[in-house]
Structures are given as structure tokens and as C-alpha cells.
């Protein structure tokens, strides 16, 4: 058993953290959020320069062939700095789908440009009626000569308003909640028939609702099996959940650190409020919650590539439950212990709370994954 | 012993309910049902409708507009109003400064201010908290120095709710800096139009602007605006805060939110059917309903005992109601987050005059902001930690 990072991983961690410390303080983040673009071109370029945008891609595609631990390192640092850039959307979701389902030709056409920071991706999958069920897809793709015509509505597309390329899931066969019959299509975000309504999200990033009306794509736009994409969607979403768990750990760590700092400096009744045992115990409970979440985020990272799908699913769902619960507790208590200032936009802590709240609602909240973990038979083999 | 309302109380409830159904403007009802805060105009319009009916200040002495209702009837009235749902009359006026004025104020102050409070001709705000004086309110520093027939006020208040609309602010100010903490504080009424006052908005995490900083720079306040005696302000403030016993739990607000949760969970889909059909969701909801029922009965016990209470004896009731009431307000906003699920994500404030179509239904767009906003209820009005200190020390003798 070994929880230590390799020298290379430590180097990655240091360089990401240094870049964020230099260029991504709270003021810089505010400006990026206020720009309405959802990302800073300069920051995106530094991500490319550091090799983050191609991290999990093969070397022949301009990547590093790095594994889930490296992704965890980057996401945890992003969580600590409250990064709003669409890294998850582009590299983990969009990039992951192309990496796992694309042909060599599709991979060479897309991934090098992503790694170079020249192309952003988004995964247009969720639909309003689907809630958290990945197989609930009504958007339809019909064969049309050599190619396909897509019609439907997609929602909550992370980074969807500024992406250059969309990966769209659509039903090629079966009924709207069938596991079989879902395909993935690479669609130019500016293609005729694609209408995007971008908006800010509660946590300072951007997303889009997307309508597809008679959008025509060539046969070469299909990623993998046009009726059998669900397993790859599930796999990529599991990787995204592991990444989000790591991000949440970074954010929780930063929430605890600012709370402890506040307890030491805020004076009431002639003493730092950290002198009150009720608050000391609360901070201690936050630390316990953080460590439980950190362990499950590590577990998710280790298990994201596991061969046995039942074990993998239980692990990922278990991690999402623990992280969701810890994040709720830590976020709420961080606000509470900051008193009035915790309620303000001017202070950073409220933004951490909002990001933690939203992470819980991405790809299934704690209740949803609790049910999945139970269905998968739990986590303890005893 | 009987937990049910009497026939007379039931008849009263029906009368009040019918009045609210008929008199509450549809626009106001619709905004509140969709989870919005009432606007300034909503609050004024509704309070004036109530005042015309003689119902704006039921709990006041009859000579100043009170109705003489029993505590139980007052409670029924308030809960029916919260469930209508209608805006509450402006608390800073009718529940805070009004009672202080009719209890401790001069005859001239009563005649001048009370009718205007009841009709919300003056909008009042509460200037207690300061940057350095939150939970430790008695450490407040805003200074009022007597110079002839004026007080000259210098300092800063913060978290002043809705000061942006205010005509008047009631303040705790330090008149004797040499006296021990609680002893040198006075209760002063200040016209917000007086030169030297600056209001700066503070944006809250939900995107709203309900609180402000208020700065005082050589603000000259006529000495006649002192309430009661100089340096006795702390007593009046304690009276004011202790007065809020009945409204503090906001049971009606949580009940109204439960109604919304059920209504919306019947619309939102989960697993291919309405969320309300999901057993786990129903159990979670029932758990909150059980606690709310318990709180409602606790509240009724307090209401029934009102008036029989020995004055000056510490009573856990306010703190119990504040702690559980705020927790349940927060729990109901969390249930609404469960209802909307992933669609909590868009920030979609539906600004007037915006040229883009809204992303979400009106009711859906308010859910995440209201979850964020309700974190405040365990912080203000004496935080839940402070309430637990009170229970432990004053009630349990620890
Ligand atoms: C939305 C909002 C509206 C408000 N409106 C008004 C208004 O209109 N007028 C007005 O005057 N004020 C208003 N307030 C102020 C409110 O009353 C204060 O925020 C509250 O008293 C807490 O003070 P604080 O924010 O300075 O927190 P602090 O007192 O600094 O508390 C920080 C944390 O320490 C805890 N703590 C403090 N002392 C102790 C202790 N002895 N033991 C254990 N824990 C402790 C608190 O519970 C809290 O968790 C409002 C606040 C908010 C958030």
C-alpha cells in the first residue's frame, strides 16, 4: 500500500498550485466570472503550456498519457482555487469520450487541438426529464443518407456556450429510457440547426441549454457504436465523478482553512471566537468530514479504472455520497462560523459554499448515489 | 387538555383565511408562491390593506390600533398570513420599534410615530449590529455625544436589512463611553434623511441586496428622539429582542414551503415518474414534516402559556423556537433543492426588462438562491450557537 505521490506527480502538483497562486487569486477569479465568458484565455493558455489540457491523452495526441491520480491532483488544486474554466467539460468529459470511443482518425482530428488549447469541448447529454438517469435520452438521431439528422434539447451543458465542438448523445433506437440505442455524435457547435442559450451558473461558471433542430452530421461524426454508447458514457461520467470528488476535496480544504483562520482572528466577547469550545468542536467535525471525503475521493480515483463494473460503480457512488455529505456539512458550517460575512458576495467563503453545493447536484446527488450504492450491494465485502 | 382549536378559534381562522383569499392581490401572492422575496411595494401595499381592515398591528395596545385578540388568535392570524402566502407587515416597525415606543417612549413619540408605523408611512430599519459587534452586541462603538439639544452621532452600523428603503433607523448608540459595556448605551431614533448618513449596499450570496452598511458622520439628531432614558438603551433592546417570541419560529413559512414541495414534486420527474412517488423522497419529506408538527405544537404550548408566565424568569421557549424554527426553514429549502435536482445549476434571476427568455420556470429559478439565502436564519437574531449558550447557562444552569 502506498499513498505517496511519485516525484513527477509532486512536480505536477507544485507547478499547478504555483500557477494558480500566481494567477488565480480571488480577485482574478472575480474578473473572470464578471467577463461573462466563463474562462480566461490567458489562463487557458497556461493550462495548455503546463500540459494540463492533454494530461490524460496519449503522447501521439499531444498528451502525457497520465492516469487518474494526475487528474485528481489537478482537480484538487482547481477546487482549492475555485477555478471556473471548463476543464472538466473539455478534458474529462469531451476529451474522455473521444479518447474512449473515438476511432484513431477521430482522436487525431480532435485531441491534439484540445491539448494545445485551441479547441474546447462540451458534452451535451442531460435532458430535463432525465434528472440523474444517464440512459434517459429523448433527443433522436435518424439515419439520413450517409449521415444522421439530430433533433432534440439538451440542458446543463457545462461549458456549452463557448465550446467549439459538442459531443451530443442521441437515441438511434429504442424507447426513451432504454439502455440500448444511444449514440454519440461529434457536432460543430456552430453547425446549422444548433441553438445555444448560454448562462451563468450559481457557482460562477457557465453552461448552456442547447436545441438541435435538423442538425445534419456525416457518418464520420459517430463516436463508436451508434446504438451502444451507454457503457462509454457511464465510464466517462464515472471518471468525471472521481474528478469532481477531488475538486470538492480541494474546495472543502480551502473552506476549512479559511474558517479556522477566521476563528483565530474574529474577536467577540473580548476573545477570538476560536476560544469557544462549541466552535472548536464544530471545526473538528469539519476536519473529520474532510478526511472521510478525502479518503473516498482517493478510493474513487483508484477504482475509476477497475475492471469489475459492479465494484467500480459501488466505489464511485459511495465516493459521491460521502463527498456530497461532507461538502454539505462543511459548506454550511463554514458559512455559519463566519457569521454575517459568510453571507456576502464580497467574501470568498460563500463562493466555496456555492461551488460545493453545485458539485453535489452534478451527475447525481448524494441521495441518488446512495440508492445506486445500495443496489450495487454496498461496499464492504465481509 | 385539548390540542384542537375551539369552535370560536376555528371560526376566526376561517374568517381570516377568507379575508386573505379575497384581499391579497394576485400579483403579490404569485410572487411569494414562486419563492420570491416581496418587493418594497408588495410590503407597503399589503400592510396598508391590513391597516385599513384594522389588522396591521394586532398585538399592539388597543388604543394604538391593536385588536385585543387572545395570543392564540394572534398566532392563528400570523400563521394564516404566512401560509396565504402574504408578506408580513414590516417587522422592524410593527414588532420591534413600535412596541419599544409604546412601552418606553414619550407621549409625543407615540403620537408622532405609532400611526405612521401601523400604516407603513415610515419605513423603519434596525441599526444594532456593527462590524465589531455581532453576537457581542454590547461591544458596540457608534458614539452619540450630547451637544445642547442634539446628539451628534459618529460610527457605523452593518447588516442593516432593507435600509435602502428606510425613512428611519432605530439605533443602539454609546452615550457614556466610560460606563461598563451594557450601561452606556442609548436607544435613538434617527431620520435617514439627516445629513451625514451614507448607505452602502452589501450583496448577499444569493445575488440579492437586502442588507447594507450605514455610516454616520457627524449626524445631528434632535435630543427629543431619544427613547426613554439615556444609558438605558440596553434594557429596551433586551425587551425588543425578547418580544419576538411568537413569530420567531416562522412555522407558517415552513408549512407553506412544504405545500410547495409537494406541489412541485408532483411535477418534477425522477426515474421516469413524478418525484413524489419516490419512496425515499417521501420518507425524507415526512421526517421534516414530523419535526415541523412537533415545533408547531411546541409553539402552541408557548402561545397558550403567554400571559401566565412569571416575568423575569428565564424561559427556554424563545431559544428552542429559534433553533428548531431556523433549522426547519433551512431543511425545507434543502428539500426544494432535492426537488429541482440538477436544474438548481442555472443562475437565472429573471431580471425585469431582460431581453432574453428565462431558462427556467419562475418557481425553479428561486430554489438555489433561496437555499443560499436561508443560511442567514441561523446567524441573525441571535445565532443558534448563542441560543444554545442561553439554554445551557440561563435554563440548565450549566
Ligand atoms: C441577512 C442578515 C440580516 C441581518 N439584519 C440585521 C439588521 O437588520 N439589523 C441588525 O442590527 N443586524 C442584522 N443582522 C446582523 C446579525 O444579527 C448578526 O449577523 C449576528 O448577530 C451575528 O453577528 P456576526 O455576524 O458579527 O457574527 P459573529 O458574532 O462574529 O459570530 C461568528 C460565529 O461565531 C459564533 N459565536 C459568537 N460568539 C459565540 C459564543 N460566545 N459561543 C459560541 N459561538 C459564538 C456565532 O454563532 C457565529 O457562528 C443581520 C445579519 C444577516 C446575516
mmCIF file of C-alpha atoms in Angstrom, chain A residues 24-351:
data_model
loop_
_atom_site.group_PDB
_atom_site.id
_atom_site.type_symbol
_atom_site.label_atom_id
_atom_site.label_comp_id
_atom_site.label_asym_id
_atom_site.label_seq_id
_atom_site.Cartn_x
_atom_site.Cartn_y
_atom_site.Cartn_z
ATOM 1 C CA UNK A 24 -5.832 32.850 -9.791
ATOM 2 C CA UNK A 25 -6.441 34.645 -6.549
ATOM 3 C CA UNK A 26 -9.985 35.613 -5.553
ATOM 4 C CA UNK A 27 -9.768 38.988 -7.321
ATOM 5 C CA UNK A 28 -8.599 37.396 -10.564
ATOM 6 C CA UNK A 29 -11.404 34.881 -10.329
ATOM 7 C CA UNK A 30 -13.948 37.656 -9.819
ATOM 8 C CA UNK A 31 -12.759 39.319 -13.021
ATOM 9 C CA UNK A 32 -13.018 36.071 -14.973
ATOM 10 C CA UNK A 33 -16.541 35.454 -13.668
ATOM 11 C CA UNK A 34 -17.532 39.057 -14.461
ATOM 12 C CA UNK A 35 -16.216 38.742 -18.033
ATOM 13 C CA UNK A 36 -19.229 36.544 -18.798
ATOM 14 C CA UNK A 37 -17.033 34.283 -20.926
ATOM 15 C CA UNK A 38 -16.661 31.523 -18.394
ATOM 16 C CA UNK A 39 -12.897 31.356 -18.777
ATOM 17 C CA UNK A 40 -9.819 33.490 -19.218
ATOM 18 C CA UNK A 41 -7.930 32.959 -22.484
ATOM 19 C CA UNK A 42 -4.636 33.609 -20.686
ATOM 20 C CA UNK A 43 -5.392 31.051 -18.006
ATOM 21 C CA UNK A 44 -6.464 28.551 -20.624
ATOM 22 C CA UNK A 45 -3.172 29.134 -22.432
ATOM 23 C CA UNK A 46 -1.237 28.495 -19.219
ATOM 24 C CA UNK A 47 -3.162 25.266 -18.731
ATOM 25 C CA UNK A 48 -2.036 24.224 -22.208
ATOM 26 C CA UNK A 49 1.526 25.269 -21.502
ATOM 27 C CA UNK A 50 1.635 23.186 -18.330
ATOM 28 C CA UNK A 51 0.311 20.233 -20.289
ATOM 29 C CA UNK A 52 -2.929 20.061 -18.305
ATOM 30 C CA UNK A 53 -5.220 20.139 -21.318
ATOM 31 C CA UNK A 54 -3.736 16.938 -22.712
ATOM 32 C CA UNK A 55 -2.937 15.280 -19.394
ATOM 33 C CA UNK A 56 -4.845 12.015 -19.941
ATOM 34 C CA UNK A 57 -4.365 11.907 -23.738
ATOM 35 C CA UNK A 58 -1.810 9.709 -25.482
ATOM 36 C CA UNK A 59 1.560 11.245 -26.345
ATOM 37 C CA UNK A 60 0.836 10.932 -30.057
ATOM 38 C CA UNK A 61 -2.118 13.289 -29.447
ATOM 39 C CA UNK A 62 -0.045 15.891 -27.691
ATOM 40 C CA UNK A 63 -0.806 14.424 -24.280
ATOM 41 C CA UNK A 64 1.061 12.882 -21.366
ATOM 42 C CA UNK A 65 -0.724 9.570 -21.084
ATOM 43 C CA UNK A 66 -1.278 10.380 -17.432
ATOM 44 C CA UNK A 67 -3.632 8.427 -15.208
ATOM 45 C CA UNK A 68 -6.411 9.204 -12.736
ATOM 46 C CA UNK A 69 -4.008 10.236 -9.962
ATOM 47 C CA UNK A 70 -2.703 13.100 -12.088
ATOM 48 C CA UNK A 71 -6.269 14.197 -12.848
ATOM 49 C CA UNK A 72 -7.020 14.071 -9.133
ATOM 50 C CA UNK A 73 -4.026 16.280 -8.380
ATOM 51 C CA UNK A 74 -5.104 18.886 -10.905
ATOM 52 C CA UNK A 75 -8.767 18.853 -9.882
ATOM 53 C CA UNK A 76 -7.958 19.158 -6.200
ATOM 54 C CA UNK A 77 -5.853 22.223 -6.914
ATOM 55 C CA UNK A 78 -8.658 23.642 -9.086
ATOM 56 C CA UNK A 79 -11.089 23.093 -6.231
ATOM 57 C CA UNK A 80 -8.835 24.963 -3.849
ATOM 58 C CA UNK A 81 -8.658 27.947 -6.189
ATOM 59 C CA UNK A 82 -12.323 27.755 -7.276
ATOM 60 C CA UNK A 83 -11.314 27.553 -10.926
ATOM 61 C CA UNK A 84 -14.301 28.172 -13.216
ATOM 62 C CA UNK A 85 -12.630 27.233 -16.521
ATOM 63 C CA UNK A 86 -14.352 24.362 -18.371
ATOM 64 C CA UNK A 87 -11.598 21.821 -17.728
ATOM 65 C CA UNK A 88 -13.975 19.055 -16.695
ATOM 66 C CA UNK A 89 -16.131 19.708 -19.778
ATOM 67 C CA UNK A 90 -13.264 19.802 -22.231
ATOM 68 C CA UNK A 91 -10.657 17.364 -20.972
ATOM 69 C CA UNK A 92 -12.504 14.876 -18.769
ATOM 70 C CA UNK A 93 -15.937 14.704 -20.432
ATOM 71 C CA UNK A 94 -15.461 15.706 -24.080
ATOM 72 C CA UNK A 95 -11.856 14.503 -24.228
ATOM 73 C CA UNK A 96 -12.752 11.321 -22.349
ATOM 74 C CA UNK A 97 -15.495 10.390 -24.789
ATOM 75 C CA UNK A 98 -13.232 10.904 -27.789
ATOM 76 C CA UNK A 99 -10.411 9.049 -26.058
ATOM 77 C CA UNK A 100 -12.520 6.026 -25.095
ATOM 78 C CA UNK A 101 -14.942 5.820 -28.012
ATOM 79 C CA UNK A 102 -13.317 7.603 -30.948
ATOM 80 C CA UNK A 103 -11.516 5.988 -33.858
ATOM 81 C CA UNK A 104 -7.794 6.749 -34.295
ATOM 82 C CA UNK A 105 -8.772 9.204 -37.029
ATOM 83 C CA UNK A 106 -11.278 10.987 -34.786
ATOM 84 C CA UNK A 107 -8.785 11.116 -31.951
ATOM 85 C CA UNK A 108 -6.070 12.656 -34.130
ATOM 86 C CA UNK A 109 -8.543 15.130 -35.546
ATOM 87 C CA UNK A 110 -9.710 16.384 -32.143
ATOM 88 C CA UNK A 111 -7.381 15.667 -29.240
ATOM 89 C CA UNK A 112 -4.182 17.464 -30.350
ATOM 90 C CA UNK A 113 -6.137 20.688 -30.802
ATOM 91 C CA UNK A 114 -7.651 20.281 -27.345
ATOM 92 C CA UNK A 115 -4.251 19.638 -25.782
ATOM 93 C CA UNK A 116 -2.894 22.741 -27.485
ATOM 94 C CA UNK A 117 -5.684 24.859 -26.039
ATOM 95 C CA UNK A 118 -7.118 25.595 -29.463
ATOM 96 C CA UNK A 119 -10.363 23.743 -29.114
ATOM 97 C CA UNK A 120 -12.826 23.425 -26.279
ATOM 98 C CA UNK A 121 -15.310 20.585 -25.998
ATOM 99 C CA UNK A 122 -18.584 20.076 -24.210
ATOM 100 C CA UNK A 123 -20.760 17.041 -23.564
ATOM 101 C CA UNK A 124 -24.375 17.706 -24.488
ATOM 102 C CA UNK A 125 -26.133 14.871 -22.745
ATOM 103 C CA UNK A 126 -28.509 15.792 -19.928
ATOM 104 C CA UNK A 127 -32.181 16.411 -20.611
ATOM 105 C CA UNK A 128 -34.713 17.996 -18.315
ATOM 106 C CA UNK A 129 -36.847 14.888 -17.800
ATOM 107 C CA UNK A 130 -33.839 12.621 -17.194
ATOM 108 C CA UNK A 131 -32.813 14.054 -13.831
ATOM 109 C CA UNK A 132 -29.788 11.861 -12.998
ATOM 110 C CA UNK A 133 -30.507 8.828 -15.207
ATOM 111 C CA UNK A 134 -27.779 8.617 -17.830
ATOM 112 C CA UNK A 135 -29.850 6.299 -20.049
ATOM 113 C CA UNK A 136 -32.839 8.644 -20.243
ATOM 114 C CA UNK A 137 -32.315 10.206 -23.684
ATOM 115 C CA UNK A 138 -35.082 11.529 -25.908
ATOM 116 C CA UNK A 139 -33.003 13.526 -28.369
ATOM 117 C CA UNK A 140 -33.130 11.485 -31.553
ATOM 118 C CA UNK A 141 -30.709 10.828 -34.425
ATOM 119 C CA UNK A 142 -32.190 9.471 -37.652
ATOM 120 C CA UNK A 143 -30.199 7.926 -40.454
ATOM 121 C CA UNK A 144 -30.187 10.310 -43.345
ATOM 122 C CA UNK A 145 -28.411 9.008 -46.457
ATOM 123 C CA UNK A 146 -24.783 8.507 -45.376
ATOM 124 C CA UNK A 147 -25.129 10.611 -42.293
ATOM 125 C CA UNK A 148 -27.555 11.432 -39.483
ATOM 126 C CA UNK A 149 -30.063 14.121 -38.611
ATOM 127 C CA UNK A 150 -30.367 15.068 -34.956
ATOM 128 C CA UNK A 151 -33.343 16.669 -33.206
ATOM 129 C CA UNK A 152 -33.836 17.411 -29.536
ATOM 130 C CA UNK A 153 -32.995 19.508 -26.499
ATOM 131 C CA UNK A 154 -30.011 19.230 -24.215
ATOM 132 C CA UNK A 155 -29.532 21.016 -20.927
ATOM 133 C CA UNK A 156 -26.965 21.908 -18.287
ATOM 134 C CA UNK A 157 -24.201 21.561 -20.862
ATOM 135 C CA UNK A 158 -21.127 22.578 -18.872
ATOM 136 C CA UNK A 159 -19.014 24.992 -20.876
ATOM 137 C CA UNK A 160 -21.588 24.595 -23.632
ATOM 138 C CA UNK A 161 -21.819 28.225 -24.603
ATOM 139 C CA UNK A 162 -18.153 28.670 -25.530
ATOM 140 C CA UNK A 163 -17.271 25.163 -26.698
ATOM 141 C CA UNK A 164 -16.115 24.760 -30.299
ATOM 142 C CA UNK A 165 -17.213 21.172 -30.555
ATOM 143 C CA UNK A 166 -20.071 19.328 -28.899
ATOM 144 C CA UNK A 167 -20.346 15.641 -28.233
ATOM 145 C CA UNK A 168 -24.084 15.036 -28.407
ATOM 146 C CA UNK A 169 -25.825 11.901 -27.178
ATOM 147 C CA UNK A 170 -28.887 10.909 -29.161
ATOM 148 C CA UNK A 171 -31.167 7.956 -29.475
ATOM 149 C CA UNK A 172 -30.794 5.908 -32.634
ATOM 150 C CA UNK A 173 -33.066 3.085 -31.463
ATOM 151 C CA UNK A 174 -35.398 2.067 -28.663
ATOM 152 C CA UNK A 175 -37.595 3.963 -26.246
ATOM 153 C CA UNK A 176 -36.554 6.984 -24.235
ATOM 154 C CA UNK A 177 -35.416 5.064 -21.138
ATOM 155 C CA UNK A 178 -33.853 2.039 -22.855
ATOM 156 C CA UNK A 179 -30.225 1.292 -22.131
ATOM 157 C CA UNK A 180 -29.714 0.186 -25.709
ATOM 158 C CA UNK A 181 -29.956 2.552 -28.636
ATOM 159 C CA UNK A 182 -27.905 5.585 -27.613
ATOM 160 C CA UNK A 183 -25.215 7.010 -29.884
ATOM 161 C CA UNK A 184 -22.607 9.770 -29.587
ATOM 162 C CA UNK A 185 -22.124 12.383 -32.309
ATOM 163 C CA UNK A 186 -19.423 14.963 -32.791
ATOM 164 C CA UNK A 187 -21.187 18.192 -33.735
ATOM 165 C CA UNK A 188 -19.679 21.512 -34.644
ATOM 166 C CA UNK A 189 -21.082 23.997 -32.120
ATOM 167 C CA UNK A 190 -21.825 26.449 -34.943
ATOM 168 C CA UNK A 191 -23.477 23.899 -37.215
ATOM 169 C CA UNK A 192 -26.770 24.949 -38.792
ATOM 170 C CA UNK A 193 -29.665 23.992 -36.522
ATOM 171 C CA UNK A 194 -27.670 24.246 -33.260
ATOM 172 C CA UNK A 195 -29.057 26.996 -31.000
ATOM 173 C CA UNK A 196 -27.252 27.667 -27.751
ATOM 174 C CA UNK A 197 -28.600 29.650 -24.835
ATOM 175 C CA UNK A 198 -25.635 30.277 -22.554
ATOM 176 C CA UNK A 199 -25.989 31.356 -18.942
ATOM 177 C CA UNK A 200 -24.027 31.801 -15.736
ATOM 178 C CA UNK A 201 -24.295 29.007 -13.202
ATOM 179 C CA UNK A 202 -24.900 29.509 -9.479
ATOM 180 C CA UNK A 203 -21.231 28.872 -8.783
ATOM 181 C CA UNK A 204 -19.703 31.344 -11.247
ATOM 182 C CA UNK A 205 -19.076 29.077 -14.240
ATOM 183 C CA UNK A 206 -21.100 28.884 -17.463
ATOM 184 C CA UNK A 207 -23.363 26.350 -19.094
ATOM 185 C CA UNK A 208 -25.923 26.229 -21.893
ATOM 186 C CA UNK A 209 -29.274 24.874 -22.911
ATOM 187 C CA UNK A 210 -28.938 23.612 -26.467
ATOM 188 C CA UNK A 211 -31.605 22.988 -29.055
ATOM 189 C CA UNK A 212 -30.806 20.809 -32.051
ATOM 190 C CA UNK A 213 -33.130 21.207 -34.973
ATOM 191 C CA UNK A 214 -32.481 19.048 -38.015
ATOM 192 C CA UNK A 215 -28.758 19.129 -37.394
ATOM 193 C CA UNK A 216 -27.024 17.112 -40.101
ATOM 194 C CA UNK A 217 -23.798 15.266 -39.470
ATOM 195 C CA UNK A 218 -21.714 12.915 -41.624
ATOM 196 C CA UNK A 219 -21.282 9.224 -40.889
ATOM 197 C CA UNK A 220 -17.791 10.010 -39.616
ATOM 198 C CA UNK A 221 -19.263 12.060 -36.773
ATOM 199 C CA UNK A 222 -20.372 8.974 -34.840
ATOM 200 C CA UNK A 223 -18.137 8.029 -31.911
ATOM 201 C CA UNK A 224 -18.103 4.238 -31.629
ATOM 202 C CA UNK A 225 -21.221 2.119 -31.808
ATOM 203 C CA UNK A 226 -24.190 4.297 -32.816
ATOM 204 C CA UNK A 227 -26.540 2.236 -30.654
ATOM 205 C CA UNK A 228 -24.229 1.097 -27.897
ATOM 206 C CA UNK A 229 -22.680 4.221 -26.385
ATOM 207 C CA UNK A 230 -24.149 3.943 -22.885
ATOM 208 C CA UNK A 231 -21.250 1.944 -21.386
ATOM 209 C CA UNK A 232 -18.742 4.512 -22.562
ATOM 210 C CA UNK A 233 -20.937 7.363 -21.308
ATOM 211 C CA UNK A 234 -21.129 5.678 -17.912
ATOM 212 C CA UNK A 235 -17.412 5.142 -17.820
ATOM 213 C CA UNK A 236 -16.621 8.761 -18.687
ATOM 214 C CA UNK A 237 -19.178 10.044 -16.179
ATOM 215 C CA UNK A 238 -17.572 7.834 -13.545
ATOM 216 C CA UNK A 239 -14.234 9.430 -14.343
ATOM 217 C CA UNK A 240 -15.871 12.842 -14.130
ATOM 218 C CA UNK A 241 -17.356 11.962 -10.736
ATOM 219 C CA UNK A 242 -13.935 10.914 -9.471
ATOM 220 C CA UNK A 243 -12.547 14.227 -10.754
ATOM 221 C CA UNK A 244 -15.379 16.192 -9.101
ATOM 222 C CA UNK A 245 -14.749 14.395 -5.819
ATOM 223 C CA UNK A 246 -11.138 15.553 -5.961
ATOM 224 C CA UNK A 247 -12.224 19.082 -6.799
ATOM 225 C CA UNK A 248 -14.628 19.042 -3.848
ATOM 226 C CA UNK A 249 -11.836 17.923 -1.534
ATOM 227 C CA UNK A 250 -9.754 20.910 -2.626
ATOM 228 C CA UNK A 251 -12.698 23.228 -2.049
ATOM 229 C CA UNK A 252 -13.524 21.710 1.356
ATOM 230 C CA UNK A 253 -9.921 22.017 2.412
ATOM 231 C CA UNK A 254 -9.972 25.678 1.499
ATOM 232 C CA UNK A 255 -13.291 26.175 3.334
ATOM 233 C CA UNK A 256 -11.867 24.622 6.478
ATOM 234 C CA UNK A 257 -8.650 26.642 6.226
ATOM 235 C CA UNK A 258 -10.487 29.977 5.918
ATOM 236 C CA UNK A 259 -12.857 29.034 8.715
ATOM 237 C CA UNK A 260 -10.020 28.150 11.069
ATOM 238 C CA UNK A 261 -8.251 31.366 10.134
ATOM 239 C CA UNK A 262 -11.463 33.301 10.844
ATOM 240 C CA UNK A 263 -11.922 31.591 14.215
ATOM 241 C CA UNK A 264 -8.431 32.708 15.153
ATOM 242 C CA UNK A 265 -8.853 36.330 14.107
ATOM 243 C CA UNK A 266 -12.505 37.289 14.667
ATOM 244 C CA UNK A 267 -12.924 38.816 18.118
ATOM 245 C CA UNK A 268 -16.182 38.795 20.071
ATOM 246 C CA UNK A 269 -16.640 38.998 23.844
ATOM 247 C CA UNK A 270 -13.029 40.115 24.116
ATOM 248 C CA UNK A 271 -11.548 36.925 22.718
ATOM 249 C CA UNK A 272 -11.037 35.201 19.384
ATOM 250 C CA UNK A 273 -14.216 33.220 18.739
ATOM 251 C CA UNK A 274 -11.992 30.162 18.255
ATOM 252 C CA UNK A 275 -11.672 30.133 22.038
ATOM 253 C CA UNK A 276 -15.294 28.921 22.326
ATOM 254 C CA UNK A 277 -15.330 25.172 22.676
ATOM 255 C CA UNK A 278 -18.591 24.842 20.762
ATOM 256 C CA UNK A 279 -16.833 26.289 17.723
ATOM 257 C CA UNK A 280 -13.655 24.274 18.288
ATOM 258 C CA UNK A 281 -15.703 21.100 18.181
ATOM 259 C CA UNK A 282 -17.526 22.241 15.088
ATOM 260 C CA UNK A 283 -14.215 22.875 13.321
ATOM 261 C CA UNK A 284 -13.022 19.458 14.487
ATOM 262 C CA UNK A 285 -16.150 17.872 12.996
ATOM 263 C CA UNK A 286 -15.391 19.678 9.741
ATOM 264 C CA UNK A 287 -11.926 18.161 9.712
ATOM 265 C CA UNK A 288 -13.342 14.669 10.290
ATOM 266 C CA UNK A 289 -15.801 15.196 7.420
ATOM 267 C CA UNK A 290 -12.979 16.416 5.180
ATOM 268 C CA UNK A 291 -10.782 13.410 5.896
ATOM 269 C CA UNK A 292 -13.645 10.986 5.230
ATOM 270 C CA UNK A 293 -14.258 12.736 1.914
ATOM 271 C CA UNK A 294 -10.571 12.761 1.035
ATOM 272 C CA UNK A 295 -10.352 9.023 1.573
ATOM 273 C CA UNK A 296 -13.355 8.339 -0.607
ATOM 274 C CA UNK A 297 -12.066 10.675 -3.316
ATOM 275 C CA UNK A 298 -8.833 8.655 -3.336
ATOM 276 C CA UNK A 299 -10.883 5.460 -3.467
ATOM 277 C CA UNK A 300 -12.865 6.792 -6.433
ATOM 278 C CA UNK A 301 -9.635 7.720 -8.185
ATOM 279 C CA UNK A 302 -8.202 4.251 -7.667
ATOM 280 C CA UNK A 303 -11.387 2.478 -8.701
ATOM 281 C CA UNK A 304 -12.348 4.616 -11.710
ATOM 282 C CA UNK A 305 -10.471 2.222 -13.981
ATOM 283 C CA UNK A 306 -11.415 -1.001 -12.164
ATOM 284 C CA UNK A 307 -12.412 -3.917 -14.370
ATOM 285 C CA UNK A 308 -15.405 -5.176 -12.385
ATOM 286 C CA UNK A 309 -18.275 -2.794 -13.181
ATOM 287 C CA UNK A 310 -20.219 -3.604 -10.013
ATOM 288 C CA UNK A 311 -17.280 -2.835 -7.752
ATOM 289 C CA UNK A 312 -16.443 0.233 -9.781
ATOM 290 C CA UNK A 313 -19.975 1.578 -9.592
ATOM 291 C CA UNK A 314 -20.293 0.973 -5.876
ATOM 292 C CA UNK A 315 -16.998 2.743 -5.280
ATOM 293 C CA UNK A 316 -17.850 5.751 -7.417
ATOM 294 C CA UNK A 317 -21.340 6.091 -5.949
ATOM 295 C CA UNK A 318 -20.009 5.624 -2.442
ATOM 296 C CA UNK A 319 -17.499 8.397 -3.007
ATOM 297 C CA UNK A 320 -20.140 10.744 -4.410
ATOM 298 C CA UNK A 321 -22.324 10.124 -1.341
ATOM 299 C CA UNK A 322 -19.528 10.747 1.135
ATOM 300 C CA UNK A 323 -18.265 13.792 -0.712
ATOM 301 C CA UNK A 324 -21.786 15.179 -1.084
ATOM 302 C CA UNK A 325 -22.497 14.812 2.620
ATOM 303 C CA UNK A 326 -19.152 16.147 3.777
ATOM 304 C CA UNK A 327 -19.417 19.038 1.333
ATOM 305 C CA UNK A 328 -22.863 19.974 2.601
ATOM 306 C CA UNK A 329 -21.770 19.886 6.225
ATOM 307 C CA UNK A 330 -18.511 21.724 5.664
ATOM 308 C CA UNK A 331 -20.083 24.321 3.364
ATOM 309 C CA UNK A 332 -22.954 25.089 5.724
ATOM 310 C CA UNK A 333 -20.758 25.219 8.806
ATOM 311 C CA UNK A 334 -18.201 27.404 7.083
ATOM 312 C CA UNK A 335 -20.926 29.985 6.442
ATOM 313 C CA UNK A 336 -22.322 29.632 9.950
ATOM 314 C CA UNK A 337 -18.974 30.151 11.646
ATOM 315 C CA UNK A 338 -18.228 33.209 9.523
ATOM 316 C CA UNK A 339 -21.475 34.799 10.743
ATOM 317 C CA UNK A 340 -22.804 37.666 8.606
ATOM 318 C CA UNK A 341 -19.704 37.962 6.437
ATOM 319 C CA UNK A 342 -20.249 34.377 5.293
ATOM 320 C CA UNK A 343 -23.462 35.555 3.652
ATOM 321 C CA UNK A 344 -21.782 38.127 1.409
ATOM 322 C CA UNK A 345 -20.554 38.042 -2.168
ATOM 323 C CA UNK A 346 -17.530 40.074 -1.136
ATOM 324 C CA UNK A 347 -16.060 37.254 0.915
ATOM 325 C CA UNK A 348 -14.644 34.174 -0.699
ATOM 326 C CA UNK A 349 -16.228 31.627 1.630
ATOM 327 C CA UNK A 350 -19.735 32.000 0.199
ATOM 328 C CA UNK A 351 -18.388 31.148 -3.245
#
